[in-house]
Coordinates of C-alpha atoms and ligand atoms in Angstrom, one line a residue:
M291 CA 0.0 0.0 0.0
K292 CA 1.4 3.4 -1.0
I293 CA 0.8 6.5 1.0
H294 CA 1.1 10.3 0.2
E295 CA 4.4 12.3 0.8
Y296 CA 3.0 14.3 3.6
Q297 CA 1.9 11.1 5.4
A298 CA 5.3 9.5 4.8
K299 CA 7.1 12.6 6.1
Q300 CA 5.0 12.4 9.3
I301 CA 6.0 8.8 10.0
L302 CA 9.6 9.5 9.2
A303 CA 9.7 12.5 11.5
K304 CA 8.6 10.3 14.4
Y305 CA 11.7 8.2 13.9
G306 CA 13.9 11.4 13.8
V307 CA 14.3 12.0 10.1
P308 CA 14.6 15.7 9.6
I309 CA 11.9 17.0 7.1
P310 CA 11.0 20.5 6.0
R311 CA 8.4 22.4 8.0
G312 CA 5.0 22.3 6.2
S313 CA 1.5 20.9 6.3
V314 CA -1.1 19.5 4.0
A315 CA -3.8 21.7 2.4
Y316 CA -7.2 20.8 0.9
S317 CA -7.9 24.1 -0.6
V318 CA -6.2 27.2 -1.9
N319 CA -7.2 29.1 1.3
E320 CA -5.7 26.4 3.5
A321 CA -2.5 26.5 1.4
L322 CA -2.3 30.2 2.1
L323 CA -2.9 29.8 5.8
V324 CA -0.1 27.2 5.9
A325 CA 2.2 29.5 4.1
K326 CA 1.3 32.3 6.4
D327 CA 2.2 30.0 9.4
L328 CA 5.4 29.0 7.9
A329 CA 6.3 32.8 7.7
T330 CA 9.0 32.3 5.2
E331 CA 9.5 34.2 1.9
V332 CA 9.8 31.1 -0.3
C333 CA 7.4 28.2 -0.1
V334 CA 7.1 25.1 -2.2
V335 CA 3.6 23.9 -3.3
K336 CA 3.6 20.3 -4.0
A337 CA 0.8 18.1 -5.6
Q338 CA 0.0 15.1 -3.4
I339 CA -0.6 12.1 -5.6
H340 CA 1.0 8.5 -5.3
A341 CA 3.0 8.7 -8.4
G342 CA 6.6 10.1 -8.7
G343 CA 8.0 12.6 -11.1
R344 CA 5.7 15.3 -10.1
G345 CA 8.3 18.0 -10.5
K346 CA 8.7 17.4 -14.2
G347 CA 5.0 17.3 -14.7
G348 CA 4.4 20.6 -13.2
G349 CA 3.2 19.4 -9.8
V350 CA 6.0 20.9 -7.6
K351 CA 6.4 24.8 -7.6
V352 CA 8.8 26.8 -5.8
S353 CA 6.9 30.0 -4.9
K354 CA 8.1 33.3 -3.7
G355 CA 5.5 35.6 -2.1
M356 CA 1.8 35.1 -1.3
D357 CA 0.7 35.9 -4.8
S358 CA 2.9 33.3 -6.3
I359 CA 1.8 30.7 -3.7
K360 CA -1.9 31.4 -4.5
E361 CA -1.3 31.2 -8.2
N362 CA 0.5 27.8 -8.0
A363 CA -1.9 26.3 -5.5
E364 CA -4.7 27.3 -7.8
A365 CA -3.0 25.8 -10.8
I366 CA -2.0 22.5 -9.1
L367 CA -5.1 21.8 -7.0
G368 CA -7.6 19.9 -9.2
M369 CA -5.2 19.5 -12.2
K370 CA -4.8 16.2 -13.9
L371 CA -1.1 15.7 -13.2
V372 CA 0.6 13.5 -15.8
T373 CA 4.0 12.0 -14.9
H374 CA 5.9 8.9 -16.2
Q375 CA 4.2 6.9 -13.5
T376 CA 0.5 8.0 -14.0
G377 CA 0.0 6.9 -17.6
T378 CA -1.4 9.4 -20.1
Q379 CA -4.8 10.0 -18.4
G380 CA -2.9 11.5 -15.4
Q381 CA -4.1 11.6 -11.7
K382 CA -6.4 14.2 -10.3
V383 CA -4.7 16.4 -7.5
K384 CA -6.9 16.6 -4.4
H385 CA -4.5 18.0 -1.9
L386 CA -1.4 19.9 -1.6
L387 CA 1.7 19.9 0.6
V388 CA 2.9 23.3 1.4
E389 CA 6.4 23.5 2.8
E390 CA 9.1 26.1 3.5
G391 CA 11.5 26.5 0.6
L392 CA 15.0 25.4 1.3
D393 CA 18.3 26.5 -0.3
I394 CA 19.8 23.3 -1.8
Q395 CA 23.5 22.8 -2.0
K396 CA 23.4 19.2 -3.0
E397 CA 20.8 16.6 -4.0
L398 CA 21.5 13.1 -3.0
Y399 CA 19.5 9.8 -3.3
C400 CA 18.8 7.2 -0.7
S401 CA 16.3 4.4 -0.3
V402 CA 15.6 1.2 1.7
L403 CA 14.0 -1.9 0.2
V404 CA 14.2 -5.7 0.0
D405 CA 16.6 -7.4 -2.3
R406 CA 14.6 -10.5 -3.1
G407 CA 17.5 -12.4 -4.5
R408 CA 19.7 -12.0 -1.4
Q409 CA 16.6 -12.1 1.0
Q410 CA 18.0 -9.1 2.7
I411 CA 17.2 -5.5 3.3
V412 CA 19.3 -3.2 1.2
L413 CA 20.1 0.5 1.4
L414 CA 20.8 2.3 -1.8
A415 CA 22.4 5.6 -2.1
S416 CA 23.7 7.9 -4.8
T417 CA 25.3 11.2 -5.3
D418 CA 23.1 11.9 -8.1
G419 CA 19.9 12.8 -6.2
G420 CA 16.8 14.4 -7.7
M421 CA 17.0 12.4 -10.9
D422 CA 15.4 9.3 -12.1
I423 CA 17.1 6.5 -10.2
E424 CA 16.0 3.9 -12.9
E425 CA 18.1 6.0 -15.4
I426 CA 21.1 6.1 -13.0
A427 CA 20.9 2.4 -12.4
E428 CA 20.8 1.8 -16.2
K429 CA 23.4 4.3 -17.4
T430 CA 25.8 4.6 -14.5
P431 CA 25.2 1.7 -12.1
E432 CA 28.6 2.3 -10.5
K433 CA 27.2 5.5 -9.0
I434 CA 24.8 3.5 -6.8
I435 CA 26.1 2.5 -3.4
K436 CA 24.6 -0.6 -1.9
V437 CA 24.7 -1.8 1.8
F438 CA 23.1 -5.1 2.5
V439 CA 21.8 -5.6 6.1
D440 CA 22.2 -8.9 8.0
P441 CA 18.8 -9.4 9.4
S442 CA 20.0 -10.9 12.7
V443 CA 22.0 -7.8 13.6
G444 CA 20.3 -5.0 11.7
L445 CA 21.9 -2.0 10.1
R446 CA 25.3 -1.3 11.9
L447 CA 26.8 2.1 12.5
Y448 CA 29.8 1.3 10.4
Q449 CA 27.4 0.6 7.4
A450 CA 25.7 3.9 7.9
N451 CA 29.2 5.5 7.8
E452 CA 30.0 3.7 4.7
L453 CA 26.9 5.3 3.0
A454 CA 27.8 8.7 4.5
F455 CA 31.4 8.6 3.2
G456 CA 30.2 7.0 -0.1
L457 CA 28.0 10.1 -0.6
K458 CA 31.1 12.2 0.1
I459 CA 29.3 13.9 2.9
D460 CA 32.6 14.4 4.7
E461 CA 33.7 16.5 1.8
I462 CA 30.6 18.5 1.4
N463 CA 30.3 19.4 5.1
P464 CA 32.2 17.3 7.6
K465 CA 29.8 18.3 10.4
L466 CA 27.1 16.4 8.6
V467 CA 28.6 12.9 8.7
R468 CA 27.0 12.2 12.1
P469 CA 23.6 13.7 11.2
A470 CA 23.7 11.6 8.0
T471 CA 24.4 8.4 9.8
N472 CA 21.7 9.0 12.2
L473 CA 19.3 9.6 9.4
F474 CA 20.2 6.3 7.6
M475 CA 19.7 4.4 10.9
A476 CA 16.3 6.3 11.3
L477 CA 15.3 5.3 7.8
Y478 CA 16.2 1.7 8.4
Q479 CA 14.3 1.7 11.8
T480 CA 11.2 3.1 10.1
F481 CA 11.4 0.4 7.3
V482 CA 11.6 -2.4 9.9
E483 CA 9.1 -1.1 12.5
E484 CA 6.5 -0.1 10.1
D485 CA 6.8 -3.1 7.8
C486 CA 7.6 -1.1 4.8
S487 CA 8.3 -2.5 1.3
L488 CA 9.9 0.9 0.2
V489 CA 11.3 3.9 1.8
E490 CA 12.8 6.2 -0.7
I491 CA 14.1 9.7 -0.2
N492 CA 14.8 11.6 -3.5
P493 CA 16.2 14.0 -3.0
L494 CA 17.9 13.9 0.3
I495 CA 19.4 17.4 0.3
I496 CA 22.2 19.2 2.0
T497 CA 21.2 22.8 2.5
S498 CA 23.4 25.8 2.1
D499 CA 23.1 26.4 5.9
G500 CA 24.5 23.0 6.7
R501 CA 21.6 20.7 7.4
I502 CA 20.7 17.4 5.9
I503 CA 16.9 17.0 5.1
A504 CA 14.5 14.6 3.5
L505 CA 13.1 16.9 0.9
D506 CA 10.9 14.3 -0.7
A507 CA 9.7 11.0 0.7
K508 CA 8.0 7.9 -0.7
L509 CA 6.9 5.1 1.5
S510 CA 5.1 1.9 0.8
F511 CA 3.8 -0.7 3.3
D512 CA 4.0 -4.5 2.9
D513 CA 0.3 -5.4 2.5
N514 CA 0.8 -8.7 4.2
A515 CA 1.8 -7.0 7.5
L516 CA -0.7 -4.2 7.5
F517 CA -2.9 -6.1 9.9
R518 CA -0.5 -5.3 12.6
H519 CA -0.4 -1.6 11.8
K520 CA -4.0 -0.4 12.4
N521 CA -2.7 3.2 12.5
N522 CA -1.2 2.9 8.9
L523 CA -4.5 1.3 7.5
V524 CA -6.4 4.5 7.8
L525 CA -3.6 6.3 5.6
R526 CA -5.0 4.4 2.5
D527 CA -6.2 6.7 -0.2
K528 CA -8.4 4.5 -2.5
D529 CA -8.8 7.3 -5.1
E530 CA -5.2 6.8 -6.0
E531 CA -5.7 3.1 -6.6
D532 CA -7.1 1.3 -9.7
L533 CA -11.0 1.2 -9.2
L534 CA -11.2 -2.4 -10.2
E535 CA -8.4 -3.5 -8.0
V536 CA -10.0 -1.8 -5.0
E537 CA -13.3 -3.6 -5.8
A538 CA -11.5 -6.9 -6.1
S539 CA -9.6 -6.4 -2.8
D540 CA -12.8 -5.7 -1.1
A541 CA -14.0 -9.0 -2.3
D542 CA -10.9 -10.8 -1.1
L543 CA -9.8 -11.4 -4.7
N544 CA -6.2 -10.8 -5.9
Y545 CA -6.7 -8.9 -9.1
I546 CA -4.2 -7.0 -11.1
K547 CA -5.4 -5.2 -14.2
L548 CA -3.1 -5.6 -17.4
D549 CA -3.4 -4.5 -21.0
G550 CA -4.5 -7.6 -22.9
N551 CA -7.9 -8.9 -24.0
I552 CA -8.1 -12.5 -22.4
G553 CA -9.6 -12.3 -18.9
C554 CA -8.1 -14.9 -16.4
M555 CA -9.7 -16.5 -13.5
V556 CA -7.4 -19.0 -11.8
N557 CA -7.2 -20.6 -8.3
G558 CA -3.7 -20.1 -6.8
A559 CA -1.2 -17.3 -7.6
G560 CA 1.4 -19.7 -9.1
L561 CA -1.1 -21.2 -11.4
A562 CA -2.3 -17.8 -12.4
M563 CA 1.2 -16.7 -13.3
G564 CA 1.7 -20.0 -15.3
T565 CA -1.7 -19.3 -17.1
M566 CA -0.6 -15.8 -18.1
D567 CA 2.7 -17.3 -19.4
I568 CA 1.1 -20.0 -21.5
I569 CA -1.5 -17.4 -23.0
K570 CA 1.5 -15.3 -24.0
S571 CA 3.3 -18.3 -25.5
Y572 CA 0.3 -18.9 -27.8
G573 CA 0.3 -15.3 -29.0
G574 CA -2.4 -14.0 -26.7
D575 CA -2.4 -11.2 -24.2
P576 CA -3.7 -11.6 -20.7
A577 CA -6.1 -8.8 -19.5
N578 CA -5.4 -9.4 -15.8
F579 CA -4.0 -11.5 -13.0
L580 CA -6.7 -13.0 -10.9
D581 CA -6.4 -15.4 -8.0
V582 CA -9.9 -16.4 -6.8
G583 CA -8.4 -18.2 -3.9
G584 CA -8.9 -21.7 -2.7
S585 CA -12.7 -21.9 -2.7
A586 CA -13.8 -20.6 -6.2
S587 CA -17.5 -20.7 -5.0
Q588 CA -20.4 -19.6 -7.1
E589 CA -20.3 -16.2 -5.2
N590 CA -16.5 -15.8 -5.8
V591 CA -16.9 -16.7 -9.5
E592 CA -19.7 -14.2 -10.0
K593 CA -17.8 -11.4 -8.4
A594 CA -14.8 -12.3 -10.5
F595 CA -16.8 -12.3 -13.7
Q596 CA -18.2 -8.9 -12.7
I597 CA -14.8 -7.4 -12.2
I598 CA -13.1 -9.0 -15.3
T599 CA -16.0 -7.8 -17.6
Q600 CA -15.8 -4.2 -16.5
D601 CA -12.6 -4.1 -18.4
T602 CA -14.0 -3.4 -21.8
N603 CA -10.8 -4.8 -23.5
V604 CA -11.8 -8.3 -22.4
K605 CA -12.9 -10.5 -25.4
C606 CA -12.8 -13.9 -23.7
I607 CA -12.4 -15.4 -20.3
L608 CA -10.1 -18.3 -19.5
I609 CA -10.9 -20.2 -16.2
N610 CA -8.1 -22.4 -15.2
I611 CA -8.9 -24.3 -11.9
F612 CA -7.0 -27.1 -10.3
G613 CA -9.3 -29.1 -8.0
G614 CA -7.0 -30.1 -5.0
I615 CA -9.0 -29.4 -2.0
V616 CA -12.0 -27.9 -4.0
R617 CA -13.9 -30.3 -6.1
C618 CA -14.1 -29.6 -9.8
D619 CA -17.8 -30.4 -10.0
M620 CA -18.7 -27.9 -7.5
V621 CA -16.6 -25.3 -9.3
A622 CA -18.3 -26.3 -12.6
T623 CA -21.8 -25.8 -11.0
G624 CA -20.7 -22.5 -9.6
V625 CA -19.3 -21.4 -13.0
I626 CA -22.4 -22.3 -14.9
A627 CA -24.7 -20.6 -12.4
A628 CA -22.5 -17.5 -12.3
F629 CA -22.4 -17.4 -16.1
K630 CA -26.2 -17.3 -16.3
S631 CA -26.7 -15.0 -13.3
V632 CA -24.4 -12.2 -14.5
N633 CA -25.6 -12.8 -18.0
L634 CA -22.1 -13.0 -19.6
Q635 CA -21.9 -11.7 -23.1
I636 CA -18.4 -13.0 -24.0
P637 CA -17.2 -16.6 -24.5
V638 CA -15.6 -18.5 -21.6
V639 CA -13.1 -21.3 -21.9
V640 CA -12.8 -23.6 -18.8
R641 CA -10.2 -26.0 -17.9
L642 CA -10.9 -28.0 -14.7
E643 CA -8.5 -30.8 -13.6
G644 CA -8.2 -32.6 -10.4
T645 CA -10.8 -34.1 -8.0
N646 CA -14.1 -35.0 -9.7
S647 CA -12.9 -33.5 -13.0
E648 CA -14.8 -36.0 -15.1
K649 CA -18.1 -35.0 -13.4
A650 CA -17.2 -31.3 -14.0
H651 CA -16.5 -31.9 -17.7
D652 CA -20.0 -33.5 -18.1
L653 CA -21.5 -30.7 -16.3
V654 CA -19.9 -28.1 -18.6
N655 CA -20.6 -30.1 -21.7
N656 CA -24.3 -30.4 -20.9
S657 CA -24.7 -26.8 -19.5
G658 CA -26.8 -25.9 -22.7
L659 CA -24.6 -22.8 -23.1
G660 CA -23.0 -24.3 -26.3
E661 CA -20.0 -22.5 -27.7
K662 CA -20.3 -19.7 -25.0
L663 CA -19.0 -22.0 -22.4
Q664 CA -16.4 -24.4 -23.8
M665 CA -14.5 -27.2 -22.1
A666 CA -10.8 -27.5 -22.7
Y667 CA -8.8 -30.6 -21.8
G668 CA -5.3 -29.5 -20.7
I669 CA -3.7 -26.2 -20.3
R670 CA -2.4 -26.0 -23.9
E671 CA -5.8 -26.6 -25.4
A672 CA -7.3 -24.1 -23.0
A673 CA -4.8 -21.3 -24.0
Q674 CA -5.3 -22.1 -27.7
K675 CA -9.0 -22.0 -27.5
A676 CA -9.0 -18.8 -25.5
V677 CA -6.6 -17.1 -27.9
A678 CA -8.8 -18.1 -30.9
A679 CA -11.8 -16.9 -29.2
A680 CA -10.3 -13.5 -28.3
S681 CA -9.1 -12.8 -31.8
Ligands
LIG759 P1 9.0 14.5 -7.5 O1 9.4 15.2 -8.8 O2 7.6 13.9 -7.5 O3 10.1 13.5 -7.1 O4 9.0 15.6 -6.4 P2 10.2 16.2 -5.4 O5 9.6 16.3 -4.1 O6 11.4 15.4 -5.5 O7 10.5 17.6 -6.1 C1 11.1 17.7 -7.3 C2 12.2 18.9 -7.3 O8 11.7 20.1 -6.9 C3 13.3 18.5 -6.4 O9 14.3 17.6 -6.9 C4 13.9 19.9 -6.1 O10 14.8 20.2 -7.1 C5 12.8 20.9 -6.3 N1 12.4 21.3 -5.0 C6 11.5 20.8 -4.2 N2 11.4 21.5 -3.0 C7 12.4 22.5 -3.1 C8 12.8 23.5 -2.2 O11 12.4 23.7 -1.1 N3 13.8 24.3 -2.7 C9 14.3 24.2 -3.9 N4 15.2 25.1 -4.3 N5 13.9 23.2 -4.8 C10 12.9 22.4 -4.4
LIG760 MN1 11.5 13.2 -5.7

């Protein structure tokens, strides 16, 4: 789960990460009040959306004086902000963060995430802050410093030092080495205690008056651990998430929308991934990832049909169910009933293997739905039939 910059900064501040003074604003008037409270000549007006790259898209404006703050707040609030992460349709800006403007001497990059290959938390840092880290990773990977953390001992001070010296903080301002190491320790502590999947500070800045500050902050939580952070659950902003994905998660379905035209309904995440791969290998394009979970009951299948078919790209649905604990005949009954109850208008290809699969095949073949509900025997045939039906 992603959260907004202003929320991330509040959490980071609790752990001792220095952040700019500022506050969230829901209207232009509120933005002006915040600016007045800050009592500083230069303020920064920042669009609060979950996507990054706001600066380039015109969503971050350094503003001098009240007139300029007003003008920028009016321009940004309500705009459809398009960045490289929003897609061309953009994301509507519903609130702003108004902060004191800071005089930047140097922009750095720092983040904490999990290195899945190593099964360790890793801290990344780079002297090229403020830029696209993906671009740095691609073009000049040697500029990214990595520190891997042994989970049994946590981040050690010598490692935080390694980051500080790697970022040449001793050369920029020797007095800032200690505050920098404290900051890295605090980022790590935040990551672990809040069960994050990402903490990213870009840029981490050194100001001309000799301070080190998290100028931007991006924070994501590991969804699987959210149950133990009730305080963080309320930070969710469903308006920033894909509508269909929200509806699916409310129904306890794991759904991720993709760009293709073959809707997928599968039990088990691994089988769902495999199904998408095999569709691709036959020249098709999956419209979604969908794991209906272990039960695949009529209710579940109905909900899944409703979600999949809201995506107007979908031309055919492929159901791939392995009956391990769940019985295939029960699934078949559920699928047939759901097909009729939601009055599906597109063809469905079903593959059902496992417990009671023969009974299930008979049920589907005698459903009276004819070509609209086709039985497929084996995963290859299922993929071939789905690709043919979609094209
Ligand atoms: P992003 O584009 O979504 O990553 O938003 P950021 O919060 O990183 O802001 C983009 C850029 O705006 C930063 O890299 C800075 O160069 C600039 N910026 C933001 N706040 C300030 C500030 O207080 N003073 C100055 N001079 N520049 C700022
Ligand atoms: Mn940034």
